[in-house]
mmCIF file with all atom_site columns, C-alpha atoms in Angstrom:
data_model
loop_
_atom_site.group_PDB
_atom_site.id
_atom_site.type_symbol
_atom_site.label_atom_id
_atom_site.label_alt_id
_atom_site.label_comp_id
_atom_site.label_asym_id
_atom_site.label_entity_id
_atom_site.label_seq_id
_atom_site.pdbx_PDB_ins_code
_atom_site.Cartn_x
_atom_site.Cartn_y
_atom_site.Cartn_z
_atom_site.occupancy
_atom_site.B_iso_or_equiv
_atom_site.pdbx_formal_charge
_atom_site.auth_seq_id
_atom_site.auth_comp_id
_atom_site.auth_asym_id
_atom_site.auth_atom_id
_atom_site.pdbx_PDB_model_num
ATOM 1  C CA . UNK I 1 1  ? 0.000   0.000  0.000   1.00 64.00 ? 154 UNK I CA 1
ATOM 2  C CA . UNK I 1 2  ? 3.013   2.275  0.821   1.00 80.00 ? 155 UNK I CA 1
ATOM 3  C CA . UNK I 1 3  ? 4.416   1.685  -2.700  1.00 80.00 ? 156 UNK I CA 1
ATOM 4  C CA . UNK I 1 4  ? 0.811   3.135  -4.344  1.00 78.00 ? 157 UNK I CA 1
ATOM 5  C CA . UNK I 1 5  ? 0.542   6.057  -2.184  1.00 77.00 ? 158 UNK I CA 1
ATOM 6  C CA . UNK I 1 6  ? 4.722   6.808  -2.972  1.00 77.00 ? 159 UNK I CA 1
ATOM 7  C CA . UNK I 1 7  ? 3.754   6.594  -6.632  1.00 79.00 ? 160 UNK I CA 1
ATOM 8  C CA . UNK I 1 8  ? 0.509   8.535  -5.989  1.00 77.00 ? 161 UNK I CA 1
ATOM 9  C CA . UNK I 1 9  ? 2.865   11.076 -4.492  1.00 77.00 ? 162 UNK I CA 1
ATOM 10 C CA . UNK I 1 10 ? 5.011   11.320 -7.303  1.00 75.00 ? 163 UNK I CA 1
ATOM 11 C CA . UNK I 1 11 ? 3.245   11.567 -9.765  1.00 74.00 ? 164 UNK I CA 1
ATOM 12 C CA . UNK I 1 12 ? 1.015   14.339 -8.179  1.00 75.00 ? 165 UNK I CA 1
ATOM 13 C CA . UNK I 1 13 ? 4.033   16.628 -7.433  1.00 75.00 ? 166 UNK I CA 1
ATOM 14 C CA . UNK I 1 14 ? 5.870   15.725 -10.820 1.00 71.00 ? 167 UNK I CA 1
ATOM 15 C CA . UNK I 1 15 ? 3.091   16.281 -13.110 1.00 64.00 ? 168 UNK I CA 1
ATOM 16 C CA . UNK I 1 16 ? 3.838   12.305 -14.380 1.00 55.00 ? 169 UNK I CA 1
ATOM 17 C CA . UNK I 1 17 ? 5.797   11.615 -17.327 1.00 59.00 ? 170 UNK I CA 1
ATOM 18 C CA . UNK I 1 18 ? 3.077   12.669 -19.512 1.00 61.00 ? 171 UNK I CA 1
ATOM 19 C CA . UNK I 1 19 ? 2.658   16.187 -20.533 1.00 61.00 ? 172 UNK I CA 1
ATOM 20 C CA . UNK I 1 20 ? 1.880   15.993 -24.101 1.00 63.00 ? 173 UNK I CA 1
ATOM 21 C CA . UNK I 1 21 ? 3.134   18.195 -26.978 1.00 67.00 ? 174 UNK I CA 1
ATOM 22 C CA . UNK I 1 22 ? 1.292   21.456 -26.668 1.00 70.00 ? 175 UNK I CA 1
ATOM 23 C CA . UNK I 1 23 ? 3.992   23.426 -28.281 1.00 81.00 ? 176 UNK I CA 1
ATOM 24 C CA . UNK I 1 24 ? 3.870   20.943 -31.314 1.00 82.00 ? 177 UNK I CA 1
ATOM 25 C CA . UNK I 1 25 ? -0.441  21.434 -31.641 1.00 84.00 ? 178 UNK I CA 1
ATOM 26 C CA . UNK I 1 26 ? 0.546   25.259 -31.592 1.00 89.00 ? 179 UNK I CA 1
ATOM 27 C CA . UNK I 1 27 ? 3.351   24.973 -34.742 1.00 89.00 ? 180 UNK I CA 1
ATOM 28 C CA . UNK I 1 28 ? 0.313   22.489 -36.554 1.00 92.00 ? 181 UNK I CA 1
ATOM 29 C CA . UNK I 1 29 ? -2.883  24.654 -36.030 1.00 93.00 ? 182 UNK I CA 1
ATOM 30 C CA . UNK I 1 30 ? -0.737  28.064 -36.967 1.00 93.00 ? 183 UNK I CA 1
ATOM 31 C CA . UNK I 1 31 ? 1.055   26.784 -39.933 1.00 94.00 ? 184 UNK I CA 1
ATOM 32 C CA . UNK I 1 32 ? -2.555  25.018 -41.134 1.00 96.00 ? 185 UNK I CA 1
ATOM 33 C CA . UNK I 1 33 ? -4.263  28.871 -40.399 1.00 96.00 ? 186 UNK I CA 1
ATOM 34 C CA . UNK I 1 34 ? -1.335  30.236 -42.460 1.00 95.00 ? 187 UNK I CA 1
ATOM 35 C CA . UNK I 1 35 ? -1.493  28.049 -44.782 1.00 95.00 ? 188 UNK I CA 1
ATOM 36 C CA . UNK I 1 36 ? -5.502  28.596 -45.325 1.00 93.00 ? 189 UNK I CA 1
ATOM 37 C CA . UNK I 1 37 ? -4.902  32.358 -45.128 1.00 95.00 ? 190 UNK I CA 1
ATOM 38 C CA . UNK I 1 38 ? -2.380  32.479 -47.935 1.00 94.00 ? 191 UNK I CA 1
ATOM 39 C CA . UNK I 1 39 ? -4.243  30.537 -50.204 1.00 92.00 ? 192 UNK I CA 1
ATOM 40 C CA . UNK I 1 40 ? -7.605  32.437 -49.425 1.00 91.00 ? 193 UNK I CA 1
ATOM 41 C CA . UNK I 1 41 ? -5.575  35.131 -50.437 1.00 94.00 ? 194 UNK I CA 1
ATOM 42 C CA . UNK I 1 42 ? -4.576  34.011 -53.605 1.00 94.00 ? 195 UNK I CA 1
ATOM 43 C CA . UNK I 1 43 ? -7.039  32.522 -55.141 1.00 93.00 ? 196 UNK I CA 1
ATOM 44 C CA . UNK I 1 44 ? -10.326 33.496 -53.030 1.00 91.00 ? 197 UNK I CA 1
ATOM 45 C CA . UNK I 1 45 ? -11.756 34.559 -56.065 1.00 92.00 ? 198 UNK I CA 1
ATOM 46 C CA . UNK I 1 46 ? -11.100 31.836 -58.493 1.00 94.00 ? 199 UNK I CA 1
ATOM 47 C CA . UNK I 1 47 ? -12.497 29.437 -55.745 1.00 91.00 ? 200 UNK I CA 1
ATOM 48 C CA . UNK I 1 48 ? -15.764 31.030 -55.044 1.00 93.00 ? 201 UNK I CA 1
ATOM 49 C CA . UNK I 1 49 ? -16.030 31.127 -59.271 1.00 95.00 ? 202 UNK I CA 1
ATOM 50 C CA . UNK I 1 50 ? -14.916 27.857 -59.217 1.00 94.00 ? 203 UNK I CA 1
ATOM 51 C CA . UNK I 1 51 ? -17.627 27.006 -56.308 1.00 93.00 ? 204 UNK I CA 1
ATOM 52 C CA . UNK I 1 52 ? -20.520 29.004 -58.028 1.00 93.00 ? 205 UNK I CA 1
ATOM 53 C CA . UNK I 1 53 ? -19.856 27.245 -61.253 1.00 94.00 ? 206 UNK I CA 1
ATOM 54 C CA . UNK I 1 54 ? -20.117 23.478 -59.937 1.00 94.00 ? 207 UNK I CA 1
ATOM 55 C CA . UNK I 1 55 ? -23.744 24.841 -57.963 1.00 92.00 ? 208 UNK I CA 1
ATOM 56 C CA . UNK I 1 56 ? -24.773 26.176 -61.309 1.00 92.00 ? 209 UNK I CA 1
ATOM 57 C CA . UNK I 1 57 ? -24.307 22.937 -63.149 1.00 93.00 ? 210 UNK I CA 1
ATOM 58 C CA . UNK I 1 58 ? -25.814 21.019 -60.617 1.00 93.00 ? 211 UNK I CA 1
ATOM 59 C CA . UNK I 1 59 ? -28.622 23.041 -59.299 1.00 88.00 ? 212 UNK I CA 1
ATOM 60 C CA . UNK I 1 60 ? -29.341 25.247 -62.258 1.00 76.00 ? 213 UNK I CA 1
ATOM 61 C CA . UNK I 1 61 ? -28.913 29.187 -62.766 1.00 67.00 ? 214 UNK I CA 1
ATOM 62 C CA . UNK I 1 62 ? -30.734 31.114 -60.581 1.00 66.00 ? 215 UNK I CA 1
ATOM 63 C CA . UNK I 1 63 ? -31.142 28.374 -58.413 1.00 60.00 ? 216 UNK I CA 1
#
């Protein structure tokens, strides 16, 4: 029972030995934002043509 409440202990004050890798989520979800941003940026028009056009053909024009 001592051993359990020792490890208990430890791993309370210590945080354990897993902390996970917040700084590496951070780097993914900014690069991915960037990564939208820049392309929104560059071709924001030619994808909302590109969107309107493939609703058009399979909805009709107008709708």
């Amino acid at each position: 029972m001592s051993e359990l409440l020792l490890r208990a202990y430890v791993r309370i004050t210590t945080g354990g030995r897993e902390r996970g890798d917040v700084p590496g989520w951070v780097l993914v979800t900014m690069m991915t934002a960037g990564l939208v941003t820049v392309l929104w940026l560059a071709a924001g028009d030619k994808l909302q043509s590109l969107f309107n056009d493939a609703l058009d053909a399979v909805t009709g024009p107008g709708g």
